[in-house]
Coordinates of C-alpha atoms in Angstrom, one line a residue:
X173 CA 86.9 112.8 104.8
X174 CA 86.1 110.1 107.4
X175 CA 89.0 108.7 110.1
X176 CA 87.5 105.2 108.3
X177 CA 87.6 107.1 104.6
X178 CA 91.0 107.7 105.2
X179 CA 91.9 104.4 105.6
X180 CA 91.0 103.4 101.5
X181 CA 92.6 106.6 100.3
X182 CA 93.9 105.8 97.1
X183 CA 98.1 104.1 97.2
X184 CA 97.3 102.6 100.7
X185 CA 97.8 98.8 101.2
X186 CA 94.9 97.0 102.2
X187 CA 93.3 97.4 105.8
X188 CA 94.5 95.5 108.6
X189 CA 91.4 95.3 111.4
X190 CA 91.6 93.4 114.1
X191 CA 88.6 92.2 116.4
X192 CA 88.6 92.3 119.8
X193 CA 86.3 91.4 122.5
X194 CA 85.5 94.6 124.7
X195 CA 86.3 93.4 128.0
X196 CA 88.2 89.9 127.5
X197 CA 89.8 88.7 129.3
X198 CA 89.8 92.3 131.1
X199 CA 89.3 95.9 130.3
X200 CA 93.1 96.8 131.1
X201 CA 93.9 94.2 128.6
X202 CA 91.5 94.9 126.3
X203 CA 92.9 98.9 126.6
X204 CA 96.8 97.5 126.5
X205 CA 96.1 95.2 122.7
X206 CA 94.2 97.8 120.6
X207 CA 97.5 100.4 121.8
X208 CA 99.8 97.5 120.9
X209 CA 97.6 96.6 117.3
X210 CA 97.6 100.4 116.6
X211 CA 101.3 100.7 117.0
X212 CA 101.9 97.5 114.8
X213 CA 100.5 98.9 112.2
X214 CA 96.2 97.8 112.3
X215 CA 94.2 100.3 110.5
X216 CA 91.3 99.8 112.3
X217 CA 89.9 98.4 114.9
X218 CA 87.3 96.3 115.7
X219 CA 85.5 96.1 119.4
X220 CA 82.8 93.6 120.1
X221 CA 80.5 94.7 122.9
X222 CA 79.5 91.5 124.4
X223 CA 76.2 89.9 124.3
X224 CA 75.0 87.1 125.9
X225 CA 72.8 85.7 122.4
X226 CA 76.1 86.8 119.9
X227 CA 74.5 84.6 116.5
X228 CA 77.0 85.4 113.9
X229 CA 79.9 84.3 116.2
X230 CA 81.2 81.1 116.5
X231 CA 82.8 79.1 119.6
X232 CA 85.6 81.4 120.2
X233 CA 84.1 84.4 120.6
X234 CA 81.2 82.9 122.5
X235 CA 83.3 81.9 125.1
X236 CA 85.1 85.8 125.2
X237 CA 82.0 87.2 125.3
X238 CA 80.4 85.4 128.5
X239 CA 83.3 85.5 130.1
X240 CA 83.7 89.5 129.3
X241 CA 79.5 89.5 130.5
X242 CA 80.4 87.7 134.0
X243 CA 83.0 89.6 135.1
X244 CA 80.7 92.8 134.6
X245 CA 80.9 94.5 130.8
X246 CA 78.4 96.3 129.5
X247 CA 77.5 98.9 127.0
X248 CA 78.2 101.9 129.0
X249 CA 81.8 100.2 129.6
X250 CA 82.9 99.7 126.1
X251 CA 81.7 103.1 126.0
X252 CA 84.5 104.1 128.7
X253 CA 86.9 101.9 126.8
X254 CA 86.6 103.8 123.6
X255 CA 86.7 107.2 125.6
X256 CA 89.9 106.1 127.5
X257 CA 91.4 105.0 123.9
X258 CA 90.7 107.8 122.1
X259 CA 93.0 110.1 124.2
X260 CA 95.3 107.1 123.4
X261 CA 94.9 106.2 119.5
X262 CA 94.2 107.5 116.5
X263 CA 92.8 105.4 114.3
X264 CA 89.4 104.4 113.6
X265 CA 87.6 103.0 116.6
X266 CA 84.0 100.1 115.6
X267 CA 81.8 98.9 117.5
X268 CA 80.5 95.7 116.3
X269 CA 77.3 95.0 118.6
X270 CA 74.1 93.4 118.4
X271 CA 71.1 95.7 117.9
X272 CA 69.3 94.4 121.4
X273 CA 71.7 96.4 123.2
X274 CA 71.3 99.7 120.9
X275 CA 67.7 99.3 121.3
X276 CA 67.8 98.9 124.8
X277 CA 70.0 101.5 125.1
X278 CA 67.6 103.6 122.6
X279 CA 69.6 104.3 118.9
X280 CA 69.7 108.0 119.2
X281 CA 70.9 108.0 122.7
X282 CA 73.8 104.8 121.5
X283 CA 74.8 106.8 118.7
X284 CA 75.0 109.9 121.0
X285 CA 77.3 108.5 123.2
X286 CA 79.5 106.6 120.8
X287 CA 80.4 109.9 118.9
X288 CA 81.6 112.0 121.9
X289 CA 83.7 109.1 123.4
X290 CA 85.1 109.1 119.5
X291 CA 83.6 106.0 118.0
X292 CA 83.6 106.2 114.2
X293 CA 81.3 103.6 113.3
X294 CA 78.8 100.8 114.1
X295 CA 78.5 96.7 112.6
X296 CA 75.1 95.3 113.5
X297 CA 75.6 91.7 112.4
X298 CA 71.2 90.9 112.9
X299 CA 70.4 93.9 111.6
X300 CA 69.1 94.3 107.8
X301 CA 69.1 97.5 106.1
X302 CA 65.1 96.8 105.4
X303 CA 64.8 97.7 109.3
X304 CA 68.2 99.7 109.8
X305 CA 66.3 103.4 108.8
X306 CA 66.0 104.6 112.8
X307 CA 69.8 103.5 113.0
X308 CA 70.7 105.2 110.1
X309 CA 69.4 108.1 110.9
X310 CA 71.1 108.3 114.4
X311 CA 74.4 107.8 112.8
X312 CA 73.8 110.6 109.8
X313 CA 73.0 112.9 113.0
X314 CA 76.0 111.5 114.7
X315 CA 78.8 111.5 112.3
X316 CA 78.6 107.2 112.4
X317 CA 79.4 105.3 109.7
X318 CA 76.9 102.5 109.4
X319 CA 78.3 99.2 108.0
X320 CA 76.1 96.7 106.8
X321 CA 77.3 93.1 105.8
X322 CA 77.1 90.8 102.9
X323 CA 77.3 87.0 102.6
X324 CA 77.8 84.1 100.0
X325 CA 74.3 84.0 100.0
X326 CA 73.5 87.3 99.4
X327 CA 72.0 88.0 95.5
X328 CA 72.9 91.0 93.0
X329 CA 69.4 92.7 95.1
X330 CA 70.5 92.4 98.1
X331 CA 74.1 93.2 97.1
X332 CA 72.7 96.4 95.1
X333 CA 71.0 97.4 98.4
X334 CA 73.5 97.0 101.3
X335 CA 76.1 99.0 98.2
X336 CA 73.2 101.9 98.6
X337 CA 73.0 101.7 102.3
X338 CA 77.0 100.8 103.9
X339 CA 78.8 103.5 104.6
X340 CA 82.5 103.3 105.5
X341 CA 83.0 99.9 104.0
X342 CA 81.4 96.7 103.2
X343 CA 81.7 94.1 105.1
X344 CA 81.4 90.6 103.4
X345 CA 81.3 87.6 105.2
X346 CA 83.3 85.1 103.3
X347 CA 81.6 81.9 104.3
X348 CA 78.2 80.9 105.1
X349 CA 78.4 80.3 108.8
X350 CA 79.9 81.9 112.6
X351 CA 82.9 83.1 113.2
X352 CA 85.8 81.5 113.9
X353 CA 89.2 80.0 112.5
X354 CA 89.6 78.1 109.7
X355 CA 92.0 75.6 107.9
X356 CA 91.4 77.2 104.7
X357 CA 89.4 80.2 102.9
X358 CA 86.6 79.2 100.9
X359 CA 87.9 78.6 97.1
X360 CA 84.5 81.2 95.5
X361 CA 85.4 83.9 97.7
X362 CA 87.7 85.8 94.7
X363 CA 84.1 85.2 92.4
X364 CA 82.7 86.4 96.0
X365 CA 84.1 89.9 95.7
X366 CA 84.4 90.3 92.2
X367 CA 80.6 90.1 92.2
X368 CA 80.3 92.6 95.1
X369 CA 83.1 94.9 93.0
X370 CA 80.2 94.6 89.8
X371 CA 77.8 96.7 92.0
X372 CA 79.6 99.3 94.3
X373 CA 82.7 100.9 94.3
X374 CA 82.5 100.9 98.1
X375 CA 85.3 99.6 99.7
X376 CA 85.3 96.2 100.6
X377 CA 86.4 94.5 103.4
X378 CA 86.2 90.7 103.9
X379 CA 86.1 88.2 107.3
X380 CA 85.6 85.6 109.3
X381 CA 87.8 82.5 109.1
X382 CA 90.7 84.3 108.3
X383 CA 93.0 83.5 111.2
X384 CA 96.9 82.8 109.4
X385 CA 99.1 85.8 107.9
X386 CA 98.8 83.6 104.7
X387 CA 95.3 83.8 104.6
X388 CA 95.3 87.6 105.2
X389 CA 98.0 88.0 101.9
X390 CA 95.4 85.9 99.8
X391 CA 92.6 87.7 101.1
X392 CA 94.5 91.3 100.3
X393 CA 95.1 90.4 96.8
X394 CA 91.3 90.6 96.1
X395 CA 90.0 92.9 98.6
X396 CA 90.3 96.4 100.3
X397 CA 90.5 95.5 103.8
X398 CA 91.3 92.2 105.7
X399 CA 89.3 92.0 109.2
X400 CA 91.0 88.7 112.0
X401 CA 89.0 88.2 114.8
X402 CA 88.8 84.7 116.4
X403 CA 93.1 84.2 116.2
X404 CA 93.3 87.4 118.0
X405 CA 91.1 86.6 120.6
X406 CA 92.4 82.8 120.9
X407 CA 96.1 84.7 121.5
X408 CA 94.3 87.1 124.4
X409 CA 92.7 84.4 125.9
X410 CA 96.1 82.3 126.2
X411 CA 97.5 84.2 130.0
X412 CA 99.7 86.7 130.7
X413 CA 101.8 85.5 127.5
X414 CA 99.2 87.1 125.1
X415 CA 101.4 90.8 124.6
X416 CA 104.2 88.9 122.5
X417 CA 102.3 86.9 120.6
X418 CA 100.2 89.5 120.0
X419 CA 103.0 91.9 118.7
X420 CA 104.3 88.9 116.8
X421 CA 101.0 87.9 115.2
X422 CA 99.7 91.8 114.5
X423 CA 103.7 92.1 112.7
X424 CA 103.4 89.1 110.3
X425 CA 99.4 90.2 109.2
X426 CA 101.1 94.0 108.2
X427 CA 103.5 92.5 106.4
X428 CA 101.2 90.4 104.7
X429 CA 98.9 92.9 103.9
X430 CA 102.4 95.1 102.9
X431 CA 103.4 92.7 100.8
X432 CA 100.5 92.0 98.5
X433 CA 99.9 95.3 97.5
X434 CA 102.7 94.9 95.7
X435 CA 101.9 91.8 94.5
X436 CA 100.7 92.1 90.5
X437 CA 98.0 89.5 90.9
X438 CA 96.4 92.1 93.2
X439 CA 93.1 92.6 91.8
X440 CA 91.6 94.9 94.8
X441 CA 91.6 98.0 93.7
X442 CA 91.2 100.8 97.0
X443 CA 88.1 103.1 96.6
X444 CA 87.4 106.7 97.8
X445 CA 84.9 105.1 100.8
X446 CA 82.1 107.7 100.3
X447 CA 81.2 106.6 96.2
X448 CA 78.8 103.7 95.6

């Protein structure tokens, strides 16, 4: 079983999946934050490779990506950070990136270098499965998971297609829009998760718009994992106090997800990662 598959083993609580923009506010902070999150119970960390046209991201991550790029963060530097982190943490590490940097690097070379650096999987929001054959083959060759996204607008046919092609887990976008902290979760989220589960037994993790422990608990009652990004990026950008604030926030998220595992209202069964 892969490192990603292991976090969805039966009996484990819903997975806590934080997102960081690599290189923001600087590389040293990224390394320190991943270690901190792993120590506070994160199950997997998404490292965002900064890109100049992050179409799936809202203003918070756009700003972080711009500043990281301005400071010289490149795909190569992200691989160096991953290599350093793999020596320090055991949890799965996944790159969230866009296809342009992968294409420029070369899918085969990029996946080979990711595997050597200790990366476990890729999330590429602008890569539809119809055009993902080359990257899928490279991921398979190097033991990486390729995690596709679904959205509230996905049709049953689309859900079946992504369920059959995504490995590791399915990334379910909770809203029709971009990343960013929101005050409330969409009321139709439970129906959306249920619709996806009708077509797959793969783990379903929900992201976009989740910014409080209360929202994380609500999502954890439905899904196998909860992805929190923009609020963490906000904390990372607030100056030297980010360490204490991130520690407090991560502990609250972990507690919320652990409590949800015992909640009789929880409807999200954990599923073996390799089964469709």
